PDB file of C-alpha atoms and ligand atoms in Angstrom:
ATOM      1  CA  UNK A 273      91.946  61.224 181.550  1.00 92.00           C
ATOM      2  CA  UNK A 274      92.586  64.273 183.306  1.00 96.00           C
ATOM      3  CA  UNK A 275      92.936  66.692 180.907  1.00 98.00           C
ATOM      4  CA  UNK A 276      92.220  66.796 177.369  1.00 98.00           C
ATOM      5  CA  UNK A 277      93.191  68.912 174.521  1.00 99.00           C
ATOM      6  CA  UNK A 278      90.561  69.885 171.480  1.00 99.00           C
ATOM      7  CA  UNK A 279      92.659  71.488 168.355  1.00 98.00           C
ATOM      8  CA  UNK A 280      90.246  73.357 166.075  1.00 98.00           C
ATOM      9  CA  UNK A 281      88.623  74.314 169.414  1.00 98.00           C
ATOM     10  CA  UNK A 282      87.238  77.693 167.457  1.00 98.00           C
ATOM     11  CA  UNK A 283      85.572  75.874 164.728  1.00 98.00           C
ATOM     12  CA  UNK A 284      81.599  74.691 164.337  1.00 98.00           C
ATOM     13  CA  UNK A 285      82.593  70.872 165.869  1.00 98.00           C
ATOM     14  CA  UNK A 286      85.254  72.168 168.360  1.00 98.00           C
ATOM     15  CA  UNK A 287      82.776  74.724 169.788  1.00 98.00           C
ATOM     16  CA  UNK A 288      80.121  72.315 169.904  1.00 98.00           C
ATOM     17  CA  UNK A 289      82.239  69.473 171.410  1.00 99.00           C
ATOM     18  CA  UNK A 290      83.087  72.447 174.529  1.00 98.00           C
ATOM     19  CA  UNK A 291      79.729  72.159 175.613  1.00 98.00           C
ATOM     20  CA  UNK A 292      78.899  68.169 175.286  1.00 98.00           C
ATOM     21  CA  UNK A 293      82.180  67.779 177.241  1.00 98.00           C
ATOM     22  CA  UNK A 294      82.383  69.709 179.469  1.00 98.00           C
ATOM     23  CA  UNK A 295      82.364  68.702 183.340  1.00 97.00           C
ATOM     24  CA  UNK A 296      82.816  64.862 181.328  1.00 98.00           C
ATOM     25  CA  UNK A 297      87.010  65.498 182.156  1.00 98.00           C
ATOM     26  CA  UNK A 298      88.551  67.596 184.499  1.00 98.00           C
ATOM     27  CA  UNK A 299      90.618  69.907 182.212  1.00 98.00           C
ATOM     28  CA  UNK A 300      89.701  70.588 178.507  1.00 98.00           C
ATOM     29  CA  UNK A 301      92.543  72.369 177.007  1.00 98.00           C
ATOM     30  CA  UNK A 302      90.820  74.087 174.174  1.00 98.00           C
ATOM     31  CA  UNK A 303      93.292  75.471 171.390  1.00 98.00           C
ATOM     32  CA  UNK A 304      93.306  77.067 167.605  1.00 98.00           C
ATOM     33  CA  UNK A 305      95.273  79.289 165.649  1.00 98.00           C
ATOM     34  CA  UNK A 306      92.419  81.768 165.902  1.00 98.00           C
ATOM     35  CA  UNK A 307      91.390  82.824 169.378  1.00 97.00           C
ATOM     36  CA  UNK A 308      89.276  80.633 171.513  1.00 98.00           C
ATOM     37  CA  UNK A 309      85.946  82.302 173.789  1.00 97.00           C
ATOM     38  CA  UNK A 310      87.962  83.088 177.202  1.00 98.00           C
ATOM     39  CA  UNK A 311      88.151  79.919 179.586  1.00 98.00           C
ATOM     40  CA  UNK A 312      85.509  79.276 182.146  1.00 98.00           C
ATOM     41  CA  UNK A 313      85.771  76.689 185.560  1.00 98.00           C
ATOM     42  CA  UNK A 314      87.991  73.330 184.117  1.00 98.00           C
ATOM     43  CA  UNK A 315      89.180  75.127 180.398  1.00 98.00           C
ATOM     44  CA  UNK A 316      91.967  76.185 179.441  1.00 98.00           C
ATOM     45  CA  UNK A 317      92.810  78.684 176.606  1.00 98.00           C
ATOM     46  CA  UNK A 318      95.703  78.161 173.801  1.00 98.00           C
ATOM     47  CA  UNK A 319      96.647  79.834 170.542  1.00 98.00           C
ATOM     48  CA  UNK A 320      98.870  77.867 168.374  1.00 98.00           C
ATOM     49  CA  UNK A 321      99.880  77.940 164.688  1.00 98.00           C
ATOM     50  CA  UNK A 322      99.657  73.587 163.510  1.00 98.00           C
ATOM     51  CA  UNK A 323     102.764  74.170 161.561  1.00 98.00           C
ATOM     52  CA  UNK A 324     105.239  75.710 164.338  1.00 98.00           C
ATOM     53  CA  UNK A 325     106.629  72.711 166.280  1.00 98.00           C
ATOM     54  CA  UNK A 326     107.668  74.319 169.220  1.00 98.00           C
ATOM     55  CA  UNK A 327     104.446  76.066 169.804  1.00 98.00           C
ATOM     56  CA  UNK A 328     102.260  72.172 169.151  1.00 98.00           C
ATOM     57  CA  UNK A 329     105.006  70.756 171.606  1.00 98.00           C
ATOM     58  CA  UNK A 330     103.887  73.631 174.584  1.00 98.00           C
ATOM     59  CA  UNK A 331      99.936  73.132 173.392  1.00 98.00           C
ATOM     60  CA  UNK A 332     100.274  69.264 174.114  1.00 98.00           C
ATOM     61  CA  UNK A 333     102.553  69.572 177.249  1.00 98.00           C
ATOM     62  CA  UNK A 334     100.782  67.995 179.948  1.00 98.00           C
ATOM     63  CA  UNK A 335      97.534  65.999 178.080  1.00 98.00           C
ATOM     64  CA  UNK A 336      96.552  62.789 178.506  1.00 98.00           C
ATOM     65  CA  UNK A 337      94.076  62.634 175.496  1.00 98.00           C
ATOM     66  CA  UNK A 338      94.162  64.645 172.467  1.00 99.00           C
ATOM     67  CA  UNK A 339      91.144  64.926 170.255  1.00 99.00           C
ATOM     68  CA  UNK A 340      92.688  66.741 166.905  1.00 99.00           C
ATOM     69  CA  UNK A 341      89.818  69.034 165.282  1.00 98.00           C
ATOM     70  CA  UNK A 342      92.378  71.465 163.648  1.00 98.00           C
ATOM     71  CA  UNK A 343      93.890  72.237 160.371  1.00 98.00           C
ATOM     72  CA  UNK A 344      92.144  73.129 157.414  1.00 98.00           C
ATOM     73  CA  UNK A 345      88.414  71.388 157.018  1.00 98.00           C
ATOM     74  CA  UNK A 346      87.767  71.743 153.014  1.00 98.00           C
ATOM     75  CA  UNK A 347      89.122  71.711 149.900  1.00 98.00           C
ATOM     76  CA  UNK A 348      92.018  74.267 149.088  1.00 98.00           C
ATOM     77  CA  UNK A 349      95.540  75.113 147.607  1.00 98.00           C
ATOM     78  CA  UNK A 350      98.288  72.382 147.868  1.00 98.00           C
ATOM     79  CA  UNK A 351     100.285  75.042 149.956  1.00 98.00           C
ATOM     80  CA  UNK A 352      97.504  75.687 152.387  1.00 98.00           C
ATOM     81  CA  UNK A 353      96.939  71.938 152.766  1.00 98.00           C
ATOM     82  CA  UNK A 354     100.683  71.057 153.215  1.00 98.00           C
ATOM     83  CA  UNK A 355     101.088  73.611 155.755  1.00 98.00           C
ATOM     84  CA  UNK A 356      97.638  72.662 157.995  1.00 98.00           C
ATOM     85  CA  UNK A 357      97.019  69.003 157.506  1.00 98.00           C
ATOM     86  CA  UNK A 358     100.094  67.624 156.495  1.00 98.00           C
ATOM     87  CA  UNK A 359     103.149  69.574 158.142  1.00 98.00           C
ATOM     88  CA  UNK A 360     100.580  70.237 161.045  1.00 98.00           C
ATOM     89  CA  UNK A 361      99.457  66.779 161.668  1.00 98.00           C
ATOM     90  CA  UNK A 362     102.598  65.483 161.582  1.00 98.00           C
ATOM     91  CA  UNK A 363     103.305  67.767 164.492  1.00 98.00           C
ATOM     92  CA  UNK A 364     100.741  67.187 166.687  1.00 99.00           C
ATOM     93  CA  UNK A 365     101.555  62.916 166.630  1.00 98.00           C
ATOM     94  CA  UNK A 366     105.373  63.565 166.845  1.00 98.00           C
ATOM     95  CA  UNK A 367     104.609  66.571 169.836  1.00 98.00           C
ATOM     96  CA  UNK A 368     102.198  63.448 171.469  1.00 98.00           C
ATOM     97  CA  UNK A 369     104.472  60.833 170.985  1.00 98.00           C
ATOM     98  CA  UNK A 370     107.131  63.028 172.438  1.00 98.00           C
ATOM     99  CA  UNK A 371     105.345  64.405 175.670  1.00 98.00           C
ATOM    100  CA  UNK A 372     103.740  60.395 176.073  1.00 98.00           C
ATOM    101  CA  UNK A 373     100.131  60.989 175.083  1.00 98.00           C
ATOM    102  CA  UNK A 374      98.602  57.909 174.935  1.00 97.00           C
ATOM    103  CA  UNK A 375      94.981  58.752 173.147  1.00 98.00           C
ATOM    104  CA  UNK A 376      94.433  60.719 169.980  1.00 99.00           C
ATOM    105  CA  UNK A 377      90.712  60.854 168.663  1.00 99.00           C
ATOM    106  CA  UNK A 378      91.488  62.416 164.869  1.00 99.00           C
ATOM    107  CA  UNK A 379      88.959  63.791 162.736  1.00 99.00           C
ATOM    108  CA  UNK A 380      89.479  62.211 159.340  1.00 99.00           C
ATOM    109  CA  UNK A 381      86.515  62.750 156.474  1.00 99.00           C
ATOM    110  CA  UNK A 382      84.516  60.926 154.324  1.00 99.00           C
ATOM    111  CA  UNK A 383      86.359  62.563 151.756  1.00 99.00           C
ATOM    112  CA  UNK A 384      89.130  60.061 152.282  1.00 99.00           C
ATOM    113  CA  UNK A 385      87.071  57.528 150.612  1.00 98.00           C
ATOM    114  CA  UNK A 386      84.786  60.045 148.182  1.00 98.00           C
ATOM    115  CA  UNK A 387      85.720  58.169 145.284  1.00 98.00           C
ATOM    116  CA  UNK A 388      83.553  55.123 146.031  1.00 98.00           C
ATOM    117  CA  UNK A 389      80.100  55.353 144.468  1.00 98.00           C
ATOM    118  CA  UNK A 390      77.358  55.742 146.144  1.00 98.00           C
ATOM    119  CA  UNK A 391      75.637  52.371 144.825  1.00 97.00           C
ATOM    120  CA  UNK A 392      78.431  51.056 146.978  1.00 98.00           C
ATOM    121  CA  UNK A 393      77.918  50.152 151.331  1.00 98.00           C
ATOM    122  CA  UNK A 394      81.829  50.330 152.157  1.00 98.00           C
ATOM    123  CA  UNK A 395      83.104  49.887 155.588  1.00 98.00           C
ATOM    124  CA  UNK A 396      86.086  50.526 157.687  1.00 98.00           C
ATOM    125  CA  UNK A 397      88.506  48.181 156.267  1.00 98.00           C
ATOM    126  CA  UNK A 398      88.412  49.812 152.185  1.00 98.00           C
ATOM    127  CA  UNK A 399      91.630  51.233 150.846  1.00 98.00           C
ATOM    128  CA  UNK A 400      91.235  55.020 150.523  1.00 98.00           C
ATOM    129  CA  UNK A 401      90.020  56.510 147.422  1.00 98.00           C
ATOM    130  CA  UNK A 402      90.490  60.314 147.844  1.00 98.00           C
ATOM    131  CA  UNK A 403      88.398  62.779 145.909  1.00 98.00           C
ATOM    132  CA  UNK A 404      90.456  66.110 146.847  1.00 98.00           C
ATOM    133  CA  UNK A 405      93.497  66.957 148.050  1.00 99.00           C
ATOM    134  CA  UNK A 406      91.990  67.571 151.294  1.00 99.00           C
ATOM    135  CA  UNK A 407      90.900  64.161 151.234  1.00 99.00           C
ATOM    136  CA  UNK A 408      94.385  63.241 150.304  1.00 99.00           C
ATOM    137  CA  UNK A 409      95.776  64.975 153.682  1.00 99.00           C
ATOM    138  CA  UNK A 410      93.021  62.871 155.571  1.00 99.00           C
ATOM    139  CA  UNK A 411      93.656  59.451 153.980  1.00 99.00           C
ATOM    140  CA  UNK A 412      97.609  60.576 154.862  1.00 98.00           C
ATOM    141  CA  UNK A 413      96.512  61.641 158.154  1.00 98.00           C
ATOM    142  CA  UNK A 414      94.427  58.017 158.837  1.00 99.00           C
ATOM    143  CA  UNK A 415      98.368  56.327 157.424  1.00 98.00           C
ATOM    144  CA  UNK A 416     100.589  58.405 159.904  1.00 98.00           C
ATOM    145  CA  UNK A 417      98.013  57.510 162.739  1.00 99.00           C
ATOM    146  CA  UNK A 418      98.564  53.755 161.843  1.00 98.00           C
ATOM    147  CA  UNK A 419     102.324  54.278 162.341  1.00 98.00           C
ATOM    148  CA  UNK A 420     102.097  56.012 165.285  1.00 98.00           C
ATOM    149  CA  UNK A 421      99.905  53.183 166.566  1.00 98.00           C
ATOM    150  CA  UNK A 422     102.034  50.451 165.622  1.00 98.00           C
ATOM    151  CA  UNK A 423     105.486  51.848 166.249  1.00 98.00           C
ATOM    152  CA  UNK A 424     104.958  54.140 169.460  1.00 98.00           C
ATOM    153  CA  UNK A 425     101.969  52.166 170.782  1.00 98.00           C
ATOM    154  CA  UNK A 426      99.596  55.653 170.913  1.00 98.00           C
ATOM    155  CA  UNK A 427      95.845  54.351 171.009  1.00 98.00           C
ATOM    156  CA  UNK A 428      93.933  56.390 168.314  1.00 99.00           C
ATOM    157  CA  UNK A 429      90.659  56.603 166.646  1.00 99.00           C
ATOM    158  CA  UNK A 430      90.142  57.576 163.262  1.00 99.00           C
ATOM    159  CA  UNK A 431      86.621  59.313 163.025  1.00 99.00           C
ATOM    160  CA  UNK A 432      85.872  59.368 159.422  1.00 99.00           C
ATOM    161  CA  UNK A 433      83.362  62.535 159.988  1.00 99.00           C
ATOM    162  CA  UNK A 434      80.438  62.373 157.710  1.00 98.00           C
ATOM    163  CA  UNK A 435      78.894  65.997 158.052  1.00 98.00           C
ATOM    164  CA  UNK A 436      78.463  67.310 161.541  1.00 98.00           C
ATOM    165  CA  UNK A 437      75.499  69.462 161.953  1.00 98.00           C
ATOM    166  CA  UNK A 438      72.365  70.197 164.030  1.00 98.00           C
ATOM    167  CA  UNK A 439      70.264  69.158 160.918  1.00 98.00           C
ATOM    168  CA  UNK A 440      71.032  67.719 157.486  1.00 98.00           C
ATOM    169  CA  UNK A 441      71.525  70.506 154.552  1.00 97.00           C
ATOM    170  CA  UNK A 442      71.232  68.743 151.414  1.00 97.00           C
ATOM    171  CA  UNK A 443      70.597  65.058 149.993  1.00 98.00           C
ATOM    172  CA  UNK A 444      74.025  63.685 149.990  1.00 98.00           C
ATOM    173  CA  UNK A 445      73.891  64.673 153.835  1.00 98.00           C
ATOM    174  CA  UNK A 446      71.209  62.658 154.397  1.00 98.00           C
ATOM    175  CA  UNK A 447      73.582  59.847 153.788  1.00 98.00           C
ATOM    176  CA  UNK A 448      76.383  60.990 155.768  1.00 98.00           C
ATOM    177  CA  UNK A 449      75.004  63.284 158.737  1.00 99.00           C
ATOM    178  CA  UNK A 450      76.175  63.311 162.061  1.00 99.00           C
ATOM    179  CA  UNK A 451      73.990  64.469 165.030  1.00 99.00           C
ATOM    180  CA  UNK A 452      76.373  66.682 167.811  1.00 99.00           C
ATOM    181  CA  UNK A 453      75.221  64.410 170.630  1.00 98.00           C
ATOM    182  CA  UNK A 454      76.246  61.083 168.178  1.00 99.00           C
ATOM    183  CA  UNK A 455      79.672  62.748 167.671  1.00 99.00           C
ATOM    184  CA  UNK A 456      80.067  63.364 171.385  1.00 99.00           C
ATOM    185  CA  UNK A 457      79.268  59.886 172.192  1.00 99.00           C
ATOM    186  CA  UNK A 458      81.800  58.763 169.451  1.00 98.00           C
ATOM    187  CA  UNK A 459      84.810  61.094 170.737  1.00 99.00           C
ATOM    188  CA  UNK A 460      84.340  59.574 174.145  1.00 98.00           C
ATOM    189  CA  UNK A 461      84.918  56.149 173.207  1.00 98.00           C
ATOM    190  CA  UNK A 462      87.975  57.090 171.192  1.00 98.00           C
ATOM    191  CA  UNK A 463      89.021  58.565 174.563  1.00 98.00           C
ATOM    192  CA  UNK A 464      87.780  56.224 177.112  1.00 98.00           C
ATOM    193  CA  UNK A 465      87.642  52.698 175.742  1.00 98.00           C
ATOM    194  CA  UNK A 466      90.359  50.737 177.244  1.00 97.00           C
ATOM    195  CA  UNK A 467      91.305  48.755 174.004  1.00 96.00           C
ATOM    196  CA  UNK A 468      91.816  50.855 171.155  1.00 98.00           C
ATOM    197  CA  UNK A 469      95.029  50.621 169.253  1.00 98.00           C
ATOM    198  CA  UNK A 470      94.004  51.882 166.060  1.00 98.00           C
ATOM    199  CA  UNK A 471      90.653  51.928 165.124  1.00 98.00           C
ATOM    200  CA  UNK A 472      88.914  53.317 161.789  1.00 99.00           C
ATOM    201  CA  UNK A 473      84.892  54.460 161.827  1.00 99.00           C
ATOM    202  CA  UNK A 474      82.215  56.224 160.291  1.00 99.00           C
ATOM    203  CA  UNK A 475      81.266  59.532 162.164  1.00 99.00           C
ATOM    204  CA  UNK A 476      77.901  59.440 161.169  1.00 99.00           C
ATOM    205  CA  UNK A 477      74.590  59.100 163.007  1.00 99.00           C
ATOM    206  CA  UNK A 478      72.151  56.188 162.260  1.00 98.00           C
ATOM    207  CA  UNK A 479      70.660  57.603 159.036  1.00 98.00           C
ATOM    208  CA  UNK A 480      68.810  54.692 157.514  1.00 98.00           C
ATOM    209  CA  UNK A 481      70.090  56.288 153.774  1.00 98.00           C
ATOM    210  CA  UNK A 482      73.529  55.678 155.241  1.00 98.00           C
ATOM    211  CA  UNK A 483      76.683  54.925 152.710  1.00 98.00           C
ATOM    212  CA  UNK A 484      78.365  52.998 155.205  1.00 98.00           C
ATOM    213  CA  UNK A 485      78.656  49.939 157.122  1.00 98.00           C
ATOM    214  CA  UNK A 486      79.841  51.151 160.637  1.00 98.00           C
ATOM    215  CA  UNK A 487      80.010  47.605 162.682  1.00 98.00           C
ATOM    216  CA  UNK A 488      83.478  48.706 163.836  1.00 98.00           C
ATOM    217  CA  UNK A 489      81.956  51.690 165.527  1.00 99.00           C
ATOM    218  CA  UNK A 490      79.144  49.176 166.853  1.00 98.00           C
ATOM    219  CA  UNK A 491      81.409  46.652 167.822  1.00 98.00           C
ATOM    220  CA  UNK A 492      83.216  49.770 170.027  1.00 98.00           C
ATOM    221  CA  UNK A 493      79.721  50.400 171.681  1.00 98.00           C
ATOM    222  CA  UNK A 494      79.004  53.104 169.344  1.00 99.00           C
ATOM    223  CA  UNK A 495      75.042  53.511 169.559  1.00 98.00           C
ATOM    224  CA  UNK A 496      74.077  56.538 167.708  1.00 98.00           C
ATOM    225  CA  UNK A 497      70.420  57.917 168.850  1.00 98.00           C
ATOM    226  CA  UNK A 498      69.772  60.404 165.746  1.00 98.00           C
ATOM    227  CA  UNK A 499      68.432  59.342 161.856  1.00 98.00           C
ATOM    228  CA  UNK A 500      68.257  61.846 159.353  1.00 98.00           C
ATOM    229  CA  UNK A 501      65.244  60.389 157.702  1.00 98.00           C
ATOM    230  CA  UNK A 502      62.774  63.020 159.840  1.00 98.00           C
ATOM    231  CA  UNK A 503      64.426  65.670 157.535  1.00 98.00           C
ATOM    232  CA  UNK A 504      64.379  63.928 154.375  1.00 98.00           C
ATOM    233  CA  UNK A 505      60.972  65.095 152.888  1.00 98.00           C
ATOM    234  CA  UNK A 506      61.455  68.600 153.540  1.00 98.00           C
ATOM    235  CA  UNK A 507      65.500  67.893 152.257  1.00 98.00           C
ATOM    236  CA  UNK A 508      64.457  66.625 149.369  1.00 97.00           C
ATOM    237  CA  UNK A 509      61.450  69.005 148.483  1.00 97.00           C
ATOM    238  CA  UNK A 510      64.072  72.172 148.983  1.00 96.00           C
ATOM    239  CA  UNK A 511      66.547  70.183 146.335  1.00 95.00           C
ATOM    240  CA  UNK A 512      63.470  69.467 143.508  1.00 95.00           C
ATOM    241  CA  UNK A 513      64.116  71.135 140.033  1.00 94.00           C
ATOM    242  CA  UNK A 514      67.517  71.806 140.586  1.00 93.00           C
ATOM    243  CA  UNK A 515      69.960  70.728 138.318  1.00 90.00           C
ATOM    244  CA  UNK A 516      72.415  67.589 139.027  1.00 89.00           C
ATOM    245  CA  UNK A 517      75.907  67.125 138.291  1.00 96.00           C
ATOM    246  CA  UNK A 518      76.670  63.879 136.974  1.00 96.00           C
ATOM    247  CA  UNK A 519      79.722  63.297 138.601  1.00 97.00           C
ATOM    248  CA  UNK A 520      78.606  65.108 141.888  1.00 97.00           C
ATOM    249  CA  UNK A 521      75.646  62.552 142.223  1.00 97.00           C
ATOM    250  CA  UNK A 522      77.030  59.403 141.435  1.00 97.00           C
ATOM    251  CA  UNK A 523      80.109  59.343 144.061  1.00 98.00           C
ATOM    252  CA  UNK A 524      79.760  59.742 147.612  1.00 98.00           C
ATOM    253  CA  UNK A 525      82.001  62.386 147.916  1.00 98.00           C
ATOM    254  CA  UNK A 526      79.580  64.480 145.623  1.00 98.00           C
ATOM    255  CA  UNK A 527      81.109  68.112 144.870  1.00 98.00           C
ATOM    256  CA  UNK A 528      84.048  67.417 145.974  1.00 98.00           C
ATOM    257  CA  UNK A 529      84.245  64.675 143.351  1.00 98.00           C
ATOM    258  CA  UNK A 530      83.030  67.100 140.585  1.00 98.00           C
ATOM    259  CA  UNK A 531      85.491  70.124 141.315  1.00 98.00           C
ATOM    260  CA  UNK A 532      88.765  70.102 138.767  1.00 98.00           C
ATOM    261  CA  UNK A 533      87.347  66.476 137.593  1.00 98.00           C
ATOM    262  CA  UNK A 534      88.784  65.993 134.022  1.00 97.00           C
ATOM    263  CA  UNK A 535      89.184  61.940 133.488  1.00 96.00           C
ATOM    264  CA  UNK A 536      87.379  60.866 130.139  1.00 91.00           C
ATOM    265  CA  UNK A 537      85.890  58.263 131.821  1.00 89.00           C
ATOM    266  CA  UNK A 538      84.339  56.990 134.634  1.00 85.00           C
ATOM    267  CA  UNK A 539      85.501  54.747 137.485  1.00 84.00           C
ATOM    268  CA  UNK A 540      83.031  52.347 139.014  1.00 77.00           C
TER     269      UNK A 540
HETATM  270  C1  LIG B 892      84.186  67.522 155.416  1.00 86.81           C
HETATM  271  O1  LIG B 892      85.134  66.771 155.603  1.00 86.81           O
HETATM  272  C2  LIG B 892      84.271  68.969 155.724  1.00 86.81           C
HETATM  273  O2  LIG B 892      85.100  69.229 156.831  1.00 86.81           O
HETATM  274  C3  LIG B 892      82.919  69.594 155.906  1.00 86.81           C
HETATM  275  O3  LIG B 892      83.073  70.988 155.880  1.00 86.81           O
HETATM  276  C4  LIG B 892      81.920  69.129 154.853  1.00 86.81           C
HETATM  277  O4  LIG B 892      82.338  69.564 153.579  1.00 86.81           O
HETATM  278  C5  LIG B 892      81.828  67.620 154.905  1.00 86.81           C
HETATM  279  O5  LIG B 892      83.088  67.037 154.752  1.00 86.81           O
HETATM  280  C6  LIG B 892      80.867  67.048 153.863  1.00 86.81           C
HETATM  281  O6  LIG B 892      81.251  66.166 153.100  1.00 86.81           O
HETATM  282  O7  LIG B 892      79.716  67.447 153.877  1.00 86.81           O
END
């Protein structure tokens, strides 16, 4: 891998992801629609707009891995989502498939699977269950990659990111946190393990109060070295008194769940 691309390169996990790898690969290409911190030794700067074809096929001209960060990271308007992680995903495969990338590492969310309580330990291999239409665009995001796979034989890991963060912020994190140096370990493999066709995992650290059975991430050599359960007293002191939703607590997804939720009843 000689150089690599990083879409979203201006966000909290792109920015992060500059510093863990750099030196690791001789060129990062580092690219968002919003401008990037000006390149130093081995970077390269890029500004493209997901949804302009022409512009994704001149960002990915050239790569040999691309780890695909961009697009829009929360809930929002079925236009905005169309445009960035629909429309603009769709790009970036058919742009890599056409220049003859051979590695994508993308970064799908737990909110493709929100809907599955939390009582629940689900693993790699449960059919999506949604709980946005963000999560929507990831679950479609985790389907195209599976085509691309299959069809045009590009390697890719699906990262199912839990929340990516120096600390965890809130309870529901403690379940789902992932540690900057775990994520870094788990981006390399997606880039540098010889065997991955198409691979779905849990970005999450080792967090004993973990949601999620990641043996596919184990079985990849994934060995995360951070646990969120140092932070849970003072997590859960912060949290104490404070009201509950319902619907919010019992799925994993939590808010996400809640927002716009209108069925009369509940789904195990
Ligand atoms: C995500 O997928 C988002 O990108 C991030 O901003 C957080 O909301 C995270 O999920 C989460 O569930 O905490």
């Amino acid at each position: 891998m000689k150089r690599v691309l990083i879409t979203g390169a201006a966000g909290g996990i792109g920015r992060s992801l500059r510093e863990t790898l750099r030196g690791v690969y001789p060129i990062l290409r580092l690219s968002d629609r919003v401008a990037v911190a000006p390149a130093r030794d081995g970077e390269e700067i890029d500004r493209t707009e997901l949804s302009d074809m022409a512009a994704v096929e001149r960002m990915v001209a050239g790569v040999d891995g691309i780890i695909h960060l961009g697009g829009i990271s929360g809930e929002n308007s079925w236009p905005v989502i169309l445009e960035g992680n629909i429309v603009g995903l769709y790009n970036v495969f058919e742009a890599a498939r056409r220049a003859g990338v051979k590695r994508i590492v993308f970064a799908t969310s737990n909110h493709a699977v929100g809907f599955y309580p939390r009582a629940e330990r689900i693993d790699h291999r449960v059919v999506p269950r949604p709980d946005s239409r963000y999560g929507v665009s990831k679950a479609f995001g985790e389907a195209l990659a599976s085509l691309y796979s299959d069809k045009h034989g590009i390697g890719v890991l699906c990262t199912r990111i839990g929340n990516f963060g120096e600390k965890p912020i809130d309870k529901r994190r403690l379940s789902i946190w992932i540690s900057p140096r775990d994520y870094t370990q788990l981006v390399r493999i997606g880039i540098e393990h010889p065997d991955i066709r198409y691979e779905i995992v849990y970005g999450v650290s080792n967090n004993r109060r973990s949601w999620y059975d990641n043996s596919n991430a184990e079985r990849l050599g994934y060995r995360p070295q951070d646990d969120s359960e140092p932070y849970a007293e003072a997590v859960l002191a912060a949290e104490t008194g404070q009201p509950a939703d319902p619907i919010a607590e019992h799925y994993q997804g939590g808010t996400f769940c809640a927002a716009e939720y209108t069925a009369e009843t509940r789904r195990s």
